[in-house]
Coordinates of C-alpha atoms in Angstrom, one line a residue:
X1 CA 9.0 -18.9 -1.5
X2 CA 6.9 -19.4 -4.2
X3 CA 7.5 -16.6 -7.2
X4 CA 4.5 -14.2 -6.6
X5 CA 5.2 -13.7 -3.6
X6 CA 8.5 -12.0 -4.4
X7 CA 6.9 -10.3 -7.5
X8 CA 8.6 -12.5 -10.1
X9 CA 11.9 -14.9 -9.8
X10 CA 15.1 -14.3 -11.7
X11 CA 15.1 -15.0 -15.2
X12 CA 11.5 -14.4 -15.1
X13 CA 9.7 -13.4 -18.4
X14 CA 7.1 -11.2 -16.4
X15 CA 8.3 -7.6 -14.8
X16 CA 7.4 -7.4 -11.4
X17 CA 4.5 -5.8 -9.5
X18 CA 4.9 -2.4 -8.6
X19 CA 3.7 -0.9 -5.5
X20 CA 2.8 2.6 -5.0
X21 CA 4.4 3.1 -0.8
X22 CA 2.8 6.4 0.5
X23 CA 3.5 7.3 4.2
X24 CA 4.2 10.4 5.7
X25 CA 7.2 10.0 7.7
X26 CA 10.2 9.3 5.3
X27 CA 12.0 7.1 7.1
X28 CA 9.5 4.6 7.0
X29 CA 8.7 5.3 3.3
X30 CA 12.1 4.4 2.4
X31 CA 12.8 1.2 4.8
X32 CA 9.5 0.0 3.3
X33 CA 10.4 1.1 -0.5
X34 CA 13.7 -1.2 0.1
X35 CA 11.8 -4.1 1.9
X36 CA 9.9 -4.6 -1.2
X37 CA 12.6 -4.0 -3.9
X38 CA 15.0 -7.0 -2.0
X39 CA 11.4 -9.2 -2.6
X40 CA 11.8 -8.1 -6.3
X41 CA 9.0 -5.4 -6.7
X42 CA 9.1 -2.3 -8.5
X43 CA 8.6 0.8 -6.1
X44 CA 6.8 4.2 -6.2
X45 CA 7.0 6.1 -3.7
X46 CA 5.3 9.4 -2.0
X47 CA 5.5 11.0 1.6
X48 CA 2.2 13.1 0.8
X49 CA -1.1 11.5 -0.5
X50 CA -2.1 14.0 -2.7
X51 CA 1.3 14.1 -4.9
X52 CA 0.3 9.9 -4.6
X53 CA -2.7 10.8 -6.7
X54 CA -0.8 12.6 -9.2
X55 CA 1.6 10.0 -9.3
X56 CA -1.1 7.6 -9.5
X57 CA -2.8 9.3 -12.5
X58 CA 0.3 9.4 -14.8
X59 CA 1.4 5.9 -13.6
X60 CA -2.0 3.9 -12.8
X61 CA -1.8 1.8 -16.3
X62 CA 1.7 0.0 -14.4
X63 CA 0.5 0.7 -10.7
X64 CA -0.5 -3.0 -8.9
X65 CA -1.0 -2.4 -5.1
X66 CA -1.0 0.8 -3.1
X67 CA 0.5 0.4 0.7
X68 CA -0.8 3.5 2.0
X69 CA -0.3 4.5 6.0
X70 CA -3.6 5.3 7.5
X71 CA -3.2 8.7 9.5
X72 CA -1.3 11.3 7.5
X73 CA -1.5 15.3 6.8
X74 CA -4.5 16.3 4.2
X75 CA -5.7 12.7 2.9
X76 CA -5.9 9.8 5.2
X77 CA -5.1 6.7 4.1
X78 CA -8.6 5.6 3.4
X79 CA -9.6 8.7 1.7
X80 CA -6.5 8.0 -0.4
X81 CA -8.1 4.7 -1.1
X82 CA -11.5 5.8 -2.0
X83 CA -10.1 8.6 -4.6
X84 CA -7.6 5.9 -6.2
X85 CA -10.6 3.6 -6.0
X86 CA -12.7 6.0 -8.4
X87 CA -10.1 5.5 -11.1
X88 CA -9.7 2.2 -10.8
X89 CA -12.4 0.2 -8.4
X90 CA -10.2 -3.4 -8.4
X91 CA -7.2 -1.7 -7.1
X92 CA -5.5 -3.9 -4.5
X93 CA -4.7 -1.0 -1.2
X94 CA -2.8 -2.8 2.0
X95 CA -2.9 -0.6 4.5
X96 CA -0.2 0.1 7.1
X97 CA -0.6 1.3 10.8
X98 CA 1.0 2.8 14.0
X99 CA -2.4 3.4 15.6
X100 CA -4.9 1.0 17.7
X101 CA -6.5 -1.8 15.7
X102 CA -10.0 0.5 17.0
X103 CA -9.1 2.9 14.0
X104 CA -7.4 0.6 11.9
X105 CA -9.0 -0.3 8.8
X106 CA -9.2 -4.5 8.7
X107 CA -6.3 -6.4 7.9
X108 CA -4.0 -3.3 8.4
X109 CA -0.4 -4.2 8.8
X110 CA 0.6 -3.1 12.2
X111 CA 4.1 -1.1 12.5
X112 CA 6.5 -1.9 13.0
X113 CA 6.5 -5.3 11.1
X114 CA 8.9 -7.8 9.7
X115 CA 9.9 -8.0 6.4
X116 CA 8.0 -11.0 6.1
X117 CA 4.5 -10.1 7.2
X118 CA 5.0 -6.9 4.5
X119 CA 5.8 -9.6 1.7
X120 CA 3.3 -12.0 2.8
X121 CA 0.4 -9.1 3.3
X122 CA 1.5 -7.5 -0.7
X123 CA 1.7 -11.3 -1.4
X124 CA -2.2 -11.9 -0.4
X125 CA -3.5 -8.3 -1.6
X126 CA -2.0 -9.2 -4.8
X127 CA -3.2 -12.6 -5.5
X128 CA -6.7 -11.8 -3.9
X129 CA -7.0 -12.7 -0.8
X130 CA -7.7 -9.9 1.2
X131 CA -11.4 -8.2 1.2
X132 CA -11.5 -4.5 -0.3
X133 CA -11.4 -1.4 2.7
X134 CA -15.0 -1.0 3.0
X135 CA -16.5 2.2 2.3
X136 CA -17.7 2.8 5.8
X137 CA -14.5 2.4 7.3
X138 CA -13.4 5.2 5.0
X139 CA -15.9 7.6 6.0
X140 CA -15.2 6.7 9.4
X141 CA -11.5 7.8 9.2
X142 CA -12.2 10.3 7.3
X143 CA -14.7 12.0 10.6
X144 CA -12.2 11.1 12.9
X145 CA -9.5 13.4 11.4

């Protein structure tokens, strides 16, 4: 694999990417924490979106990619986006999904997944290569809740 998608080889001069995991049910947020620390990334992690903004605003200077599910309690995964968004608009978000691809945002990483397809999707997110949440979507989940 090439060394960005594992967030930085051995020996590397450059500290990895950290992602900020949030997802409600804890035993997904920690099987997903530990999927990407094997790839080599640096891990935040939060079972409630709201403490994810707090964490967010005291780590956002070393925060690279937020994999947020998108149905939780309080803040939906987009809404999550949108209010991350306002602090910093370039943020890479990967979303993650039980539900229907009908209320899944594009490009939402269906659960379960493989390892692979999670390092591949941060992989892309990272590097550019998948579009921005738009907007509507966002509002969208947010009326559906």
């Amino acid at each position: 694999m090439r060394d960005r998608e594992l967030g930085g080889s051995v020996g590397s001069t450059k500290p990895a990417e950290t992602v900020l995991v949030v997802d409600d049910d804890v035993r997904i947020l920690a099987l997903t924490g530990e999927m990407l620390r094997v790839a080599g990334y640096r891990v935040l992690k939060s079972n409630v979106a709201c403490e994810a903004v707090l964490i967010f605003e005291r780590n956002g200077a070393e925060i690279d990619l937020v994999l947020s599910d998108v149905q939780m309690p309080g803040l939906t995964g987009p809404e999550l986006a949108g209010r991350l968004r306002q602090r910093s608009p370039d943020l890479p978000i990967v979303f993650m999904t039980g539900c229907t691809e009908d209320c899944a945002p594009p490009d939402a990483l269906q659960k379960p997944f493989e390892m692979e397809d999670l390092w591949a999707k941060i992989s892309d997110a990272l590097n550019g290569v998948l579009a921005a949440t738009p907007a509507s979507h966002a509002r969208e989940m947010k009326s559906e809740a």
